[in-house]
Each structure stands twice: as structure tokens, then as C-alpha cells.
CSV table of C-alpha atoms in Angstrom, one decimal:
chain,number,residue,atom,x,y,z
N,1,MET,CA,45.2,98.2,42.8
N,2,ARG,CA,46.1,95.6,40.0
N,3,SER,CA,43.2,94.1,37.9
N,4,PHE,CA,41.8,91.4,39.0
N,5,ALA,CA,40.9,89.7,35.3
N,6,PRO,CA,43.6,88.2,33.6
N,7,LEU,CA,45.0,86.7,37.3
N,8,VAL,CA,41.9,85.0,37.2
N,9,LEU,CA,42.6,83.3,34.4
N,10,SER,CA,46.0,81.9,35.4
N,11,LEU,CA,44.8,81.6,39.1
N,12,LEU,CA,42.0,79.6,38.1
N,13,GLY,CA,42.8,78.1,34.7
N,14,ALA,CA,44.7,76.0,33.0
N,15,THR,CA,48.4,74.9,34.0
N,16,ALA,CA,50.8,78.0,33.1
N,17,ALA,CA,53.8,77.3,30.5
N,18,VAL,CA,56.5,75.2,31.7
N,19,HIS,CA,59.4,77.1,32.3
N,20,ALA,CA,62.6,76.0,30.1
N,21,ALA,CA,64.8,73.2,32.2
N,22,GLU,CA,68.5,74.6,33.6
N,23,PRO,CA,70.6,72.3,32.8
N,24,GLU,CA,72.1,71.8,35.8
N,25,VAL,CA,69.1,70.6,37.2
N,26,ALA,CA,68.0,66.9,37.7
N,27,ASP,CA,64.7,66.8,37.1
N,28,THR,CA,63.1,70.5,36.5
N,29,ASP,CA,59.7,68.6,35.1
N,30,ALA,CA,59.0,67.0,38.7
N,31,ASN,CA,56.0,68.7,41.1
N,32,VAL,CA,59.3,70.0,44.0
N,33,VAL,CA,62.4,71.1,42.1
N,34,THR,CA,65.9,69.9,43.3
N,35,LEU,CA,68.3,72.6,42.9
N,36,THR,CA,71.6,73.3,44.0
N,37,THR,CA,74.7,76.3,44.5
N,38,GLU,CA,75.1,76.5,41.1
N,39,THR,CA,71.5,76.3,39.8
N,40,PHE,CA,69.6,78.4,42.7
N,41,ASP,CA,70.6,82.1,41.5
N,42,GLU,CA,69.5,81.9,37.9
N,43,PHE,CA,66.5,79.4,39.0
N,44,VAL,CA,64.9,82.2,41.0
N,45,LYS,CA,66.1,84.8,39.1
N,46,GLU,CA,64.2,83.5,36.2
N,47,HIS,CA,61.1,83.3,38.4
N,48,PRO,CA,59.0,85.8,40.4
N,49,LEU,CA,57.6,84.0,42.8
N,50,VAL,CA,59.0,80.5,44.8
N,51,LEU,CA,58.5,78.5,47.4
N,52,ALA,CA,62.1,77.2,49.2
N,53,GLU,CA,62.9,74.7,51.5
N,54,PHE,CA,66.3,73.8,53.4
N,55,TYR,CA,66.0,70.6,54.6
N,56,ALA,CA,68.4,67.5,55.5
N,57,PRO,CA,67.6,63.8,54.2
N,58,TRP,CA,67.8,62.5,58.1
N,59,CYS,CA,65.3,65.3,59.8
N,60,GLY,CA,62.1,63.6,61.1
N,61,HIS,CA,59.8,66.9,59.8
N,62,CYS,CA,61.0,67.4,56.9
N,63,LYS,CA,60.0,63.4,56.2
N,64,ALA,CA,56.5,64.5,58.1
N,65,LEU,CA,56.5,67.8,55.2
N,66,ALA,CA,57.3,65.4,52.4
N,67,PRO,CA,53.8,64.4,51.1
N,68,HIS,CA,52.6,67.7,51.9
N,69,TYR,CA,54.9,69.6,50.2
N,70,GLU,CA,54.5,66.9,46.9
N,71,GLU,CA,51.1,67.9,47.0
N,72,ALA,CA,51.2,71.5,46.9
N,73,ALA,CA,53.2,72.0,44.9
N,74,THR,CA,51.6,69.9,42.5
N,75,GLU,CA,48.9,72.2,42.7
N,76,LEU,CA,51.3,75.3,42.7
N,77,LYS,CA,53.2,74.1,39.3
N,78,ALA,CA,49.5,74.7,37.8
N,79,LYS,CA,49.8,78.2,38.8
N,80,ASP,CA,53.1,78.8,38.0
N,81,ILE,CA,54.5,79.2,41.3
N,82,PRO,CA,57.8,77.0,41.4
N,83,VAL,CA,58.4,74.9,44.6
N,84,ILE,CA,61.7,73.6,44.9
N,85,LYS,CA,64.2,72.0,47.8
N,86,VAL,CA,67.2,72.2,48.5
N,87,ASP,CA,69.3,69.4,50.6
N,88,CYS,CA,71.5,71.5,53.1
N,89,THR,CA,73.7,68.4,54.2
N,90,VAL,CA,75.5,69.0,50.3
N,91,GLU,CA,74.5,72.4,49.5
N,92,GLU,CA,76.0,73.7,53.5
N,93,GLU,CA,77.3,77.4,51.8
N,94,LEU,CA,74.0,77.8,50.4
N,95,CYS,CA,72.0,77.4,53.0
N,96,ARG,CA,74.6,79.3,56.0
N,97,THR,CA,74.0,82.0,52.5
N,98,TYR,CA,70.4,82.1,53.1
N,99,GLU,CA,70.5,81.8,57.6
N,100,VAL,CA,69.7,78.2,58.1
N,101,ASP,CA,69.8,77.1,61.6
N,102,GLY,CA,67.1,74.3,61.4
N,103,TYR,CA,65.3,72.1,59.4
N,104,PRO,CA,62.6,71.9,57.7
N,105,THR,CA,63.1,76.4,56.4
N,106,LEU,CA,61.0,77.3,54.5
N,107,LYS,CA,61.4,80.5,52.6
N,108,VAL,CA,59.2,82.2,50.0
N,109,PHE,CA,62.0,84.4,47.3
N,110,ARG,CA,61.1,86.5,45.0
N,111,GLY,CA,64.8,86.8,43.3
N,112,PRO,CA,67.9,85.5,45.4
N,113,ASP,CA,67.9,89.2,47.6
N,114,ALA,CA,64.9,89.4,47.7
N,115,HIS,CA,63.3,86.4,50.5
N,116,LYS,CA,61.2,86.0,53.6
N,117,PRO,CA,60.5,83.3,56.2
N,118,TYR,CA,57.1,81.2,54.9
N,119,ALA,CA,54.4,82.2,57.3
N,120,GLY,CA,52.1,79.4,57.6
N,121,ALA,CA,51.1,75.8,58.7
N,122,ARG,CA,53.4,73.3,56.8
N,123,LYS,CA,50.1,71.6,55.7
N,124,SER,CA,48.9,70.8,51.4
N,125,ASP,CA,46.1,72.9,52.4
N,126,ALA,CA,47.9,75.7,54.0
N,127,ILE,CA,50.8,75.8,51.8
N,128,ILE,CA,48.5,76.3,48.6
N,129,SER,CA,46.6,79.3,50.6
N,130,TYR,CA,50.0,80.7,51.7
N,131,MET,CA,51.3,80.6,48.5
N,132,THR,CA,48.5,81.9,46.1
N,133,LYS,CA,47.7,85.2,48.5
N,134,GLN,CA,51.7,85.6,47.5
N,135,SER,CA,51.3,85.9,43.6
N,136,MET,CA,48.4,88.1,43.8
N,137,PRO,CA,48.7,91.8,44.8
N,138,ALA,CA,47.8,92.7,47.6
N,139,VAL,CA,44.6,94.3,46.5
N,140,SER,CA,42.6,92.9,43.6
N,141,ASN,CA,39.7,95.1,41.5
N,142,VAL,CA,36.4,92.1,41.2
N,143,ASN,CA,33.3,93.3,40.2
N,144,GLU,CA,30.0,91.5,39.0
N,145,GLU,CA,31.7,89.0,36.5
N,146,ASN,CA,34.7,87.3,38.6
N,147,LEU,CA,33.2,88.4,42.0
N,148,GLU,CA,32.6,84.8,42.4
N,149,GLU,CA,35.1,83.8,41.3
N,150,PHE,CA,37.5,85.4,42.8
N,151,LYS,CA,35.9,84.4,46.4
N,152,ALA,CA,36.2,80.6,45.6
N,153,LEU,CA,40.2,81.4,45.9
N,154,ASP,CA,40.3,80.9,49.7
N,155,LYS,CA,38.2,79.9,52.4
N,156,ILE,CA,38.4,83.4,54.1
N,157,VAL,CA,38.1,86.4,51.1
N,158,ILE,CA,38.0,90.2,52.3
N,159,ILE,CA,36.7,92.4,49.9
N,160,GLY,CA,36.2,96.4,50.5
N,161,TYR,CA,32.7,98.1,48.4
N,162,VAL,CA,35.0,101.9,48.7
N,163,ALA,CA,33.6,104.5,46.6
N,164,SER,CA,36.3,105.2,44.4
N,165,ASP,CA,36.0,109.2,45.1
N,166,ASP,CA,36.5,107.9,48.9
N,167,SER,CA,40.0,107.9,49.6
N,168,ALA,CA,40.1,108.0,53.3
N,169,SER,CA,38.8,104.5,53.2
N,170,ASN,CA,40.3,103.3,50.0
N,171,LYS,CA,43.3,104.3,51.6
N,172,SER,CA,43.0,102.6,55.1
N,173,PHE,CA,41.4,99.7,53.4
N,174,THR,CA,44.6,99.7,50.8
N,175,SER,CA,47.0,99.6,54.0
N,176,PHE,CA,45.0,97.2,55.9
N,177,ALA,CA,45.4,94.7,52.9
N,178,GLU,CA,49.1,95.1,52.8
N,179,SER,CA,49.8,94.5,56.2
N,180,GLN,CA,47.6,91.7,56.0
N,181,ARG,CA,48.7,90.4,53.0
N,182,ASP,CA,49.9,86.9,54.1
N,183,ASN,CA,46.7,85.5,56.2
N,184,PHE,CA,43.7,86.9,53.7
N,185,LEU,CA,42.9,87.2,50.6
N,186,PHE,CA,41.7,91.3,49.6
N,187,ALA,CA,40.0,92.7,47.0
N,188,ALA,CA,37.7,95.8,46.4
N,189,SER,CA,35.1,96.9,44.0
N,190,ASN,CA,34.0,100.7,43.6
N,191,ASP,CA,30.4,99.5,42.4
N,192,ALA,CA,27.4,100.5,44.8
N,193,ALA,CA,25.3,98.3,42.7
N,194,LEU,CA,27.0,95.0,43.6
N,195,ALA,CA,28.1,96.4,46.6
N,196,LYS,CA,24.0,96.2,47.6
N,197,ALA,CA,23.4,93.1,46.4
N,198,GLU,CA,26.0,91.5,48.2
N,199,GLY,CA,24.0,93.1,51.1
N,200,ALA,CA,26.5,95.6,52.1
N,201,LYS,CA,27.2,99.9,51.4
N,202,GLN,CA,29.7,102.3,51.3
N,203,PRO,CA,32.3,102.1,52.6
N,204,SER,CA,31.9,98.4,54.5
N,205,ILE,CA,34.4,95.3,54.4
N,206,VAL,CA,32.3,92.0,53.7
N,207,LEU,CA,34.2,88.9,54.9
N,208,TYR,CA,33.1,85.7,53.5
N,209,LYS,CA,34.1,82.1,54.6
N,210,GLU,CA,33.1,78.4,54.1
N,211,PHE,CA,31.7,78.6,58.2
N,212,ASP,CA,29.5,79.6,60.5
N,213,GLU,CA,27.2,82.1,58.3
N,214,LYS,CA,29.3,82.3,55.9
N,215,VAL,CA,29.3,86.0,55.4
N,216,ALA,CA,30.3,89.0,57.9
N,217,VAL,CA,29.8,92.6,57.7
N,218,TYR,CA,31.4,94.8,58.7
N,219,ASP,CA,30.4,99.1,58.6
N,220,GLY,CA,32.2,100.9,61.0
N,221,LYS,CA,34.9,103.2,60.9
N,222,LEU,CA,38.0,102.0,58.5
N,223,GLU,CA,40.3,102.3,61.0
N,224,GLU,CA,43.1,100.2,60.5
N,225,GLU,CA,43.0,98.6,64.5
N,226,ALA,CA,40.0,98.4,64.4
N,227,ILE,CA,39.6,96.6,61.2
N,228,LEU,CA,41.7,93.8,62.5
N,229,GLU,CA,40.2,93.1,65.3
N,230,TRP,CA,36.9,92.6,63.8
N,231,VAL,CA,38.8,90.5,60.6
N,232,LYS,CA,40.2,88.5,63.8
N,233,THR,CA,36.9,87.3,65.1
N,234,ALA,CA,35.4,87.7,62.2
N,235,SER,CA,37.7,85.0,61.1
N,236,THR,CA,37.6,82.5,63.5
N,237,PRO,CA,34.5,79.8,63.5
N,238,LEU,CA,33.0,79.8,66.7
N,239,VAL,CA,33.6,76.3,67.6
N,240,GLY,CA,37.1,75.5,65.4
N,241,GLU,CA,39.2,72.2,65.2
N,242,LEU,CA,42.8,72.6,67.2
N,243,GLY,CA,45.2,70.8,64.6
N,244,PRO,CA,48.6,72.1,62.9
N,245,GLU,CA,47.0,74.3,60.7
N,246,THR,CA,44.6,76.5,63.2
N,247,TYR,CA,47.2,76.4,66.9
N,248,SER,CA,49.5,79.3,66.0
N,249,LYS,CA,46.8,81.5,65.7
N,250,TYR,CA,44.9,80.6,68.2
N,251,MET,CA,47.9,80.7,70.5
N,252,ALA,CA,48.0,84.2,69.3
N,253,ALA,CA,44.5,85.5,69.5
N,254,GLY,CA,45.1,87.2,72.5
N,255,ILE,CA,41.8,85.9,74.3
N,256,PRO,CA,41.6,83.3,76.2
N,257,LEU,CA,40.9,80.2,74.5
N,258,ALA,CA,39.0,76.8,75.9
N,259,TYR,CA,39.2,73.4,75.1
N,260,ILE,CA,36.9,70.7,74.1
N,261,PHE,CA,38.2,67.4,74.7
N,262,ALA,CA,36.7,64.2,72.8
N,263,GLU,CA,38.0,61.0,71.3
N,264,THR,CA,35.2,60.1,68.9
N,265,PRO,CA,35.0,62.5,65.3
N,266,GLU,CA,30.6,62.2,66.1
N,267,GLU,CA,31.8,63.6,69.9
N,268,ARG,CA,33.7,66.9,68.4
N,269,GLU,CA,30.9,67.1,66.0
N,270,GLN,CA,28.3,66.9,68.6
N,271,LEU,CA,29.5,69.2,71.5
N,272,ALA,CA,30.9,71.5,68.9
N,273,ALA,CA,26.8,72.3,68.1
N,274,ASP,CA,26.0,72.1,72.0
N,275,PHE,CA,28.2,74.9,72.3
N,276,ARG,CA,28.3,77.1,69.2
N,277,PRO,CA,25.3,79.2,71.4
N,278,ILE,CA,27.7,79.8,73.6
N,279,ALA,CA,30.7,80.2,71.7
N,280,GLU,CA,28.4,83.5,69.9
N,281,ASN,CA,27.2,85.1,73.4
N,282,HIS,CA,31.2,85.1,74.1
N,283,ARG,CA,32.3,86.0,70.6
N,284,GLY,CA,35.8,87.9,70.7
N,285,ALA,CA,36.2,87.6,74.7
N,286,ILE,CA,37.0,83.8,73.9
N,287,ASN,CA,37.9,81.6,71.9
N,288,ILE,CA,36.1,77.6,71.6
N,289,VAL,CA,37.8,74.6,70.3
N,290,THR,CA,37.6,70.9,69.9
N,291,LEU,CA,40.2,68.7,70.2
N,292,ASP,CA,41.2,65.2,69.0
N,293,ALA,CA,42.1,63.3,72.3
N,294,LYS,CA,43.1,59.9,70.8
N,295,LEU,CA,45.5,62.3,69.2
N,296,PHE,CA,46.7,65.1,71.8
N,297,GLY,CA,45.3,63.7,74.6
N,298,ALA,CA,48.2,64.2,76.1
N,299,HIS,CA,47.7,67.9,76.3
N,300,ALA,CA,45.0,67.7,79.1
N,301,GLY,CA,47.9,67.1,81.3
N,302,ASN,CA,49.9,70.7,80.7
N,303,LEU,CA,46.3,72.2,81.4
N,304,ASN,CA,45.9,70.4,84.7
N,305,LEU,CA,43.1,67.8,83.8
N,306,GLU,CA,43.6,64.3,84.0
N,307,PRO,CA,44.8,62.8,81.2
N,308,GLU,CA,42.7,60.2,79.3
N,309,LYS,CA,39.9,60.5,81.3
N,310,PHE,CA,37.3,62.4,78.6
N,311,PRO,CA,35.6,64.1,77.5
N,312,ALA,CA,37.5,66.9,79.1
N,313,PHE,CA,37.1,70.8,78.8
N,314,ALA,CA,39.2,73.2,80.5
N,315,ILE,CA,40.1,77.5,79.7
N,316,GLN,CA,43.9,78.5,79.1
N,317,ASP,CA,44.3,82.4,80.0
N,318,THR,CA,46.9,82.0,76.6
N,319,THR,CA,48.5,86.3,77.4
N,320,LYS,CA,48.8,85.1,81.5
N,321,ASN,CA,49.5,81.0,81.2
N,322,ALA,CA,46.7,80.6,83.9
N,323,LYS,CA,44.9,77.3,83.4
N,324,TYR,CA,41.3,76.0,84.4
N,325,PRO,CA,40.0,72.7,84.7
N,326,TYR,CA,36.6,72.7,84.7
N,327,ASP,CA,36.2,69.7,87.1
N,328,GLN,CA,36.2,66.3,85.6
N,329,THR,CA,33.6,64.9,88.0
N,330,LYS,CA,30.8,66.1,85.7
N,331,LYS,CA,29.6,65.7,82.9
N,332,VAL,CA,30.8,67.6,79.9
N,333,ASP,CA,27.9,69.3,79.2
N,334,ALA,CA,27.9,72.9,77.5
N,335,LYS,CA,24.6,74.8,79.5
N,336,ASP,CA,26.3,74.0,82.8
N,337,ILE,CA,30.3,75.2,81.6
N,338,GLY,CA,28.5,77.9,79.5
N,339,LYS,CA,28.0,79.6,83.4
N,340,PHE,CA,32.0,78.3,83.7
N,341,ILE,CA,32.8,80.2,81.0
N,342,LYS,CA,31.2,83.1,82.0
N,343,ASP,CA,32.4,82.9,86.0
N,344,VAL,CA,35.8,82.3,84.6
N,345,LEU,CA,35.6,85.7,82.0
N,346,GLU,CA,34.5,87.9,84.5
N,347,GLY,CA,37.3,86.7,87.5
N,348,LYS,CA,35.4,85.0,89.5
N,349,VAL,CA,37.6,81.3,89.0
N,350,GLU,CA,41.0,80.7,90.8
N,351,PRO,CA,43.1,79.4,87.9
N,352,SER,CA,44.4,76.6,89.0
N,353,LEU,CA,47.9,76.0,90.0
N,354,LYS,CA,50.4,73.1,89.6
N,355,SER,CA,53.0,73.2,92.3
N,356,GLU,CA,55.6,71.1,94.0
N,357,PRO,CA,55.7,71.1,97.5
N,358,ILE,CA,57.3,75.3,98.9
N,359,PRO,CA,61.0,74.1,99.9
N,360,GLU,CA,61.1,74.1,103.7
N,361,THR,CA,65.2,75.2,103.6
N,362,GLN,CA,66.8,75.2,100.9
N,363,GLU,CA,70.0,73.5,99.8
N,364,GLY,CA,73.0,74.7,97.9
N,365,SER,CA,73.5,78.6,96.4
N,366,VAL,CA,70.9,77.7,93.7
N,367,THR,CA,67.2,79.6,94.9
N,368,VAL,CA,64.3,76.1,93.5
N,369,VAL,CA,61.3,77.9,93.0
N,370,VAL,CA,58.2,76.0,92.6
N,371,GLY,CA,54.4,77.7,91.5
N,372,ARG,CA,52.9,78.3,94.7
N,373,ASN,CA,56.2,80.9,95.8
N,374,TYR,CA,57.5,82.0,92.0
N,375,GLN,CA,55.6,85.3,92.5
N,376,GLU,CA,57.2,86.4,96.0
N,377,VAL,CA,60.6,85.1,94.7
N,378,VAL,CA,60.3,86.1,91.0
N,379,VAL,CA,58.4,89.0,91.3
N,380,ASP,CA,57.7,91.0,93.7
N,381,ASN,CA,61.1,91.3,95.0
N,382,GLU,CA,63.5,94.5,94.5
N,383,LYS,CA,66.3,91.8,93.0
N,384,ASP,CA,67.3,91.2,89.9
N,385,VAL,CA,66.5,87.4,89.1
N,386,LEU,CA,68.0,85.2,87.1
N,387,VAL,CA,65.7,81.8,86.5
N,388,GLU,CA,66.5,78.4,85.1
N,389,PHE,CA,63.5,76.4,83.5
N,390,TYR,CA,64.2,73.1,83.4
N,391,ALA,CA,63.3,69.4,82.9
N,392,PRO,CA,64.7,66.6,85.0
N,393,TRP,CA,65.6,64.6,81.9
N,394,CYS,CA,67.1,67.0,80.4
N,395,GLY,CA,70.6,66.1,79.1
N,396,HIS,CA,71.5,69.9,78.6
N,397,CYS,CA,70.3,71.0,82.2
N,398,LYS,CA,71.9,68.2,83.7
N,399,SER,CA,75.3,70.0,81.3
N,400,LEU,CA,74.7,72.9,82.9
N,401,ALA,CA,74.4,72.4,86.9
N,402,PRO,CA,77.8,72.1,88.0
N,403,LYS,CA,77.9,76.0,85.8
N,404,TYR,CA,74.7,77.1,87.4
N,405,GLU,CA,75.5,76.3,91.5
N,406,GLU,CA,78.9,78.1,91.1
N,407,LEU,CA,77.5,81.2,89.2
N,408,ALA,CA,75.0,81.2,91.7
N,409,ALA,CA,77.4,81.1,94.5
N,410,LEU,CA,79.3,84.0,93.1
N,411,TYR,CA,76.2,85.7,93.9
N,412,ALA,CA,75.0,84.4,97.6
N,413,ASP,CA,78.2,83.7,98.4
N,414,VAL,CA,79.7,88.1,99.5
N,415,PRO,CA,76.6,89.7,101.4
N,416,GLU,CA,76.1,92.8,99.2
N,417,LEU,CA,75.8,91.0,96.3
N,418,ASN,CA,73.5,89.0,98.0
N,419,GLU,CA,70.7,91.9,98.7
N,420,LYS,CA,71.1,92.5,94.7
N,421,VAL,CA,70.8,89.1,93.2
N,422,THR,CA,68.9,85.4,93.0
N,423,VAL,CA,70.1,83.0,91.2
N,424,ALA,CA,67.0,80.5,90.8
N,425,LYS,CA,65.9,77.4,89.2
N,426,VAL,CA,61.9,76.0,88.8
N,427,ASP,CA,61.5,72.2,86.7
N,428,ALA,CA,59.0,73.7,84.3
N,429,THR,CA,57.8,70.2,83.7
N,430,ALA,CA,55.5,69.9,87.9
N,431,ASN,CA,55.4,73.7,87.6
N,432,ASP,CA,53.1,76.8,86.0
N,433,VAL,CA,54.7,79.3,85.5
N,434,PRO,CA,53.6,82.7,83.7
N,435,ASP,CA,55.7,82.2,80.8
N,436,SER,CA,55.1,79.6,78.1
N,437,ILE,CA,58.1,77.8,77.9
N,438,THR,CA,59.2,75.9,74.7
N,439,GLY,CA,62.8,74.6,74.8
N,440,PHE,CA,64.7,73.6,78.2
N,441,PRO,CA,66.7,74.8,79.6
N,442,THR,CA,65.6,78.1,79.0
N,443,ILE,CA,67.3,80.7,81.2
N,444,LYS,CA,65.6,84.6,81.9
N,445,LEU,CA,66.3,88.1,84.3
N,446,TYR,CA,63.9,89.3,85.8
N,447,PRO,CA,65.7,92.3,86.1
N,448,ALA,CA,64.5,95.0,89.2
N,449,GLY,CA,61.7,96.9,88.4
N,450,ALA,CA,60.9,95.6,84.6
N,451,LYS,CA,59.3,92.3,85.7
N,452,ASP,CA,57.0,92.6,83.6
N,453,SER,CA,59.8,92.4,81.1
N,454,PRO,CA,61.9,89.7,81.4
N,455,ILE,CA,65.3,89.1,79.0
N,456,GLU,CA,65.8,85.7,78.1
N,457,TYR,CA,69.7,84.1,77.6
N,458,SER,CA,71.6,83.5,74.5
N,459,GLY,CA,74.7,83.2,75.0
N,460,SER,CA,77.6,80.6,75.8
N,461,ARG,CA,77.2,79.0,78.8
N,462,THR,CA,79.6,79.7,80.9
N,463,VAL,CA,79.9,81.4,84.6
N,464,GLU,CA,81.8,84.5,82.9
N,465,ASP,CA,79.5,84.7,80.2
N,466,LEU,CA,76.5,84.4,82.6
N,467,VAL,CA,77.9,87.1,85.1
N,468,ALA,CA,78.6,90.0,82.3
N,469,PHE,CA,74.6,88.8,80.7
N,470,ILE,CA,73.5,89.9,84.7
N,471,LYS,CA,75.6,92.8,85.0
N,472,GLU,CA,74.7,93.9,81.4
N,473,ASN,CA,71.4,93.1,82.2
N,474,GLY,CA,70.5,93.6,85.7
N,475,LYS,CA,69.3,96.7,87.4
N,476,TYR,CA,71.8,96.7,89.7
N,477,GLN,CA,75.2,95.7,87.3
N,478,ALA,CA,76.2,93.5,90.2
N,479,ASP,CA,79.3,92.1,89.4
N,480,GLY,CA,80.0,88.1,90.7
N,481,LEU,CA,83.9,88.3,89.0
N,482,ALA,CA,84.9,91.8,89.9
N,483,ASP,CA,87.3,89.5,92.8
N,484,GLY,CA,88.5,87.7,90.0
N,485,SER,CA,89.0,84.6,91.9
N,486,LYS,CA,89.2,82.9,88.4
N,487,LYS,CA,90.5,83.9,85.3
N,488,PRO,CA,88.4,83.5,82.1
N,489,GLU,CA,90.4,80.9,81.2
N,490,GLU,CA,90.2,78.3,83.5
N,491,ARG,CA,86.5,78.0,82.9
N,492,ALA,CA,85.5,75.2,80.5
N,493,GLU,CA,82.1,76.0,78.4
N,494,VAL,CA,79.7,73.8,80.0
N,495,THR,CA,78.7,71.5,76.4
N,496,SER,CA,79.8,71.9,72.9
N,497,ALA,CA,77.1,73.3,71.8
N,498,PRO,CA,75.7,76.0,73.8
N,499,LYS,CA,73.2,77.5,72.5
N,500,ALA,CA,71.4,73.9,72.4
N,501,THR,CA,67.7,73.5,73.8
N,502,GLU,CA,65.7,70.4,74.6
N,503,SER,CA,62.3,70.4,73.5
N,504,PRO,CA,59.1,69.5,76.2
N,505,ALA,CA,58.1,65.6,77.2
N,506,SER,CA,56.6,63.6,75.3
N,507,ASP,CA,53.0,65.8,76.7
N,508,GLU,CA,54.2,68.9,75.7
N,509,LYS,CA,55.6,67.5,72.2
N,510,ASP,CA,52.2,66.5,71.3
N,511,ILE,CA,50.8,70.1,70.6
N,512,HIS,CA,54.0,72.3,70.0
N,513,ASP,CA,55.4,69.4,67.2
N,514,GLU,CA,52.3,67.8,66.2
N,515,LEU,CA,50.4,71.4,66.5
């Protein structure tokens, strides 16, 4: 572990020395430095850590990021962490080199050949926090003199109090810190007196945070999996605010998420206080958040709530995509909803299911699936099932439709193939489905005997390629073109951009794009 003392001076101290300007760079004194193909490699070679944005001037998400990026760059410049940008409409070859396939793309560089995707939120505080973590060792050393300074470096810091001769605990803590360094700041101390002063013993881990009880102590076995589960729980507010910086974390937590929709800050603050004892009672089993209904109220519809009728409450099982809306004719009362939460967690409440009516007859070769028969048609059968998740407004879906119908006919019209393969589609805007769908069309194959492991299709949207995909990945290796009825060259691609998908409609877009 590297000493923390000299590092804290640079991170907390005054402005770092400004690097000499590269002759080719137009404005190296800017907080966000603009680089070109000619200047990029030399710049990242001279700086041990660089945050780079690859953007396009016309990109709306890039424009939304710009003020946050500039604000973060201003503070990171004082910590000697350069923040740069590259215009991909001009520097096309450079962007291809770094596999930029969307805008904005943010990457962390440690030299031209050592880079990784930026994995934080696109807000100034999150960018500053993430890059500060990148600039520090996986585990810093703290002592009585610099402990308080270290605590102030981020909203959450984690310190291991482990005796120097406890090699097993030191190894486990260091290994865990290295695996989580993108998410948290870590330090360690072998001073038993300091541990005691902090209300801990050796070995133990203390998580310092700016919310709730401020300090959480873990004194169980220092095993990585156990530490991770504890940290995930201890680092999550009892009742948090769902927003752009927290959405991904909550969705990836692996436990149900309860939403409290309210329109005013005062109402959200009061409801958060009311629900805090309930959140404490179910800590680690469910996360509870408030949500600004004025900004993100459309998301209520995705949870099978009536939008625009607030306050409102719903629970989502994020792993199964099951939804449990609370009766909107009732008042959002913490005591009553506390029982509802308990019943949901105990499996006493049936999930809500949004579904169109089951078709009385199937027209055409493509099997139409709805929420109520999804399990039966897609999961509970012995066939390989190819499913297109579409939206009625999606232009790419409309372009695909005739080819998809042609594909389905190859299997539906041949009895021995029809027994092995179903080609289906479901309107994912009107029906609840188990999978989370973030773009349209999304095509997945559910192989017989392996329905829990669907395979998403990412190839060109031609009949030949879809047939090959089914043959290669399905259990039965059924070949819809075995009779050679049409030559590949007789078929045209559906679209010039075959992998393109369209974002969900506005109600989905609010939660996925804004959050």
C-alpha cells in the first residue's frame, strides 16, 4: 500500500503545475482541452491519467453533458487530472482507433495503449468522484494526522483497520479494494488505538458516509463476497433519491426497488422520513427511493401505475421485471404500505401484468405473443423460439416486418420445422415481458432446454442471417433454408443500418435516458 500523506496534499491542496502546452493544441489553458489525431498520443503519454470525451457537435446527449463536463474539468484540473475532448466528425480515424460507436463515449486513459470505459454517471460530482478514485492507489495508508482529510475526499470512504501481522485479512481487504476501486475510496490503518477511537476493532472495516447513520462497521469474516454484500447495503441510503447518478446502481443491486412518486421536494422529504423506519426494517431485502414525479412521472406507466396521479407507490423486482403497483385509490401512507412491502417480499402479492388480449386466432406465420401467454408460448414448450420485441411506432420494426414474416413462413409452412421452431413477436410497449428491453427491435432466441439463457441477435437483418442464427444457436439446429428455395443474392437487406435500434417511447425514454 502506498503512503497517503503526499497524495492528500495534491488532492486537497492548491492548484497543480500546468503542463507545457503542446504546439499543436489550440488551447491547453482551457479546462477541457481539445485534441486532434496529431496531438492525442503525445498528450496522453505525458499525463499519467486522462479523461477523454469522444463526441459529435450535433449530439444532444453531448450537449447535455457539456456543462457538467466543464465543471468537472475545472476541479480536476486543480488535481492535475486533465480532461479532454475529441470531435469525432473531424477526427474520424482516431475515433475508429478507440472503437467509438456512440456519442458521447468517455474513456479513462493511462497512456495511448491503456484505456478503459468511464463507468460513472454523467454529472459533474460523479465525474469528479470517479476520476479522483482513479488517481489514487487502490488502498491508501491513513493515520491519526490525515484520517479526517481522507474522510472528506468523497461521499463514501471505506477504511480497513487490520493489524500488520494479519496477512490473510490484509490480503482479502486489498483484493476487495482493487476490485471495487472504481466505486469507492479505500484506505487502511494498522493502528489499534486509532481503530478503537473510531469505534472499531481489528480486524474490521468502517464505511464513512454523508447520510443516514454516518458510520457503519463490519466486523465479520474478511471474505470478499461477504464484504461486497455488506458494502452494497451499507453504502445505499435507507431512502434514496432516484436520479441520473443513482439509477444504474439501484437497477444493478439485485434486490427489489420501491418507488415513491411525489411532485414537490417537501413532499418527497416528508415521505422519505416516514418510510425510513420501514427501510431500516427491510434493509438489504429491498431498496426504497423517492422520485421526482414532475420530471419522471411518465415512468409510473412502466410500473403499471396511472401516470399523473401522485403521490404513488410501486415495487419492481428488477431481476424478474415483475411489477407491484400500490392501489392508487388509497393514500400513500407509510404504515399501510409497510404491510404491502412485507407481503410482496414474502410472495403473498401477485405481480401486476400488463397485457393485450390473447389472440383468438393467429394471422400470418409470425406468432403474436402477449403478456398473458408469454410464459406458455416462449418458455414452457420444447421449441426453439425466436422473439422480436417491437414497438408500433418504431421505423426499424416496420422495415423488418416483411422479412420477419418471410422468415417465419420458412418454419411454419414445413411441419417438421414447425415442430421445432416458433418465430414470434411481442409489442413490448403494451405487454409486460420478463426481460428488460432498451431498444427496438430487439431479437432474442430462447433455445429449447435453455430458456433461462436467451441469446440476443446482433447481426444483419436478412432472412439468411436470421436462419443461420437459429440453426447455430437453437437446440435442433433447424435450417429454414435447407430446401434452397431462394438464393441469398435474391434477398435484400432490410435496412442500410442493420443493427440500428430505436429508443423506447417517451415514457421509457425519461427513465432510461434522463436517469
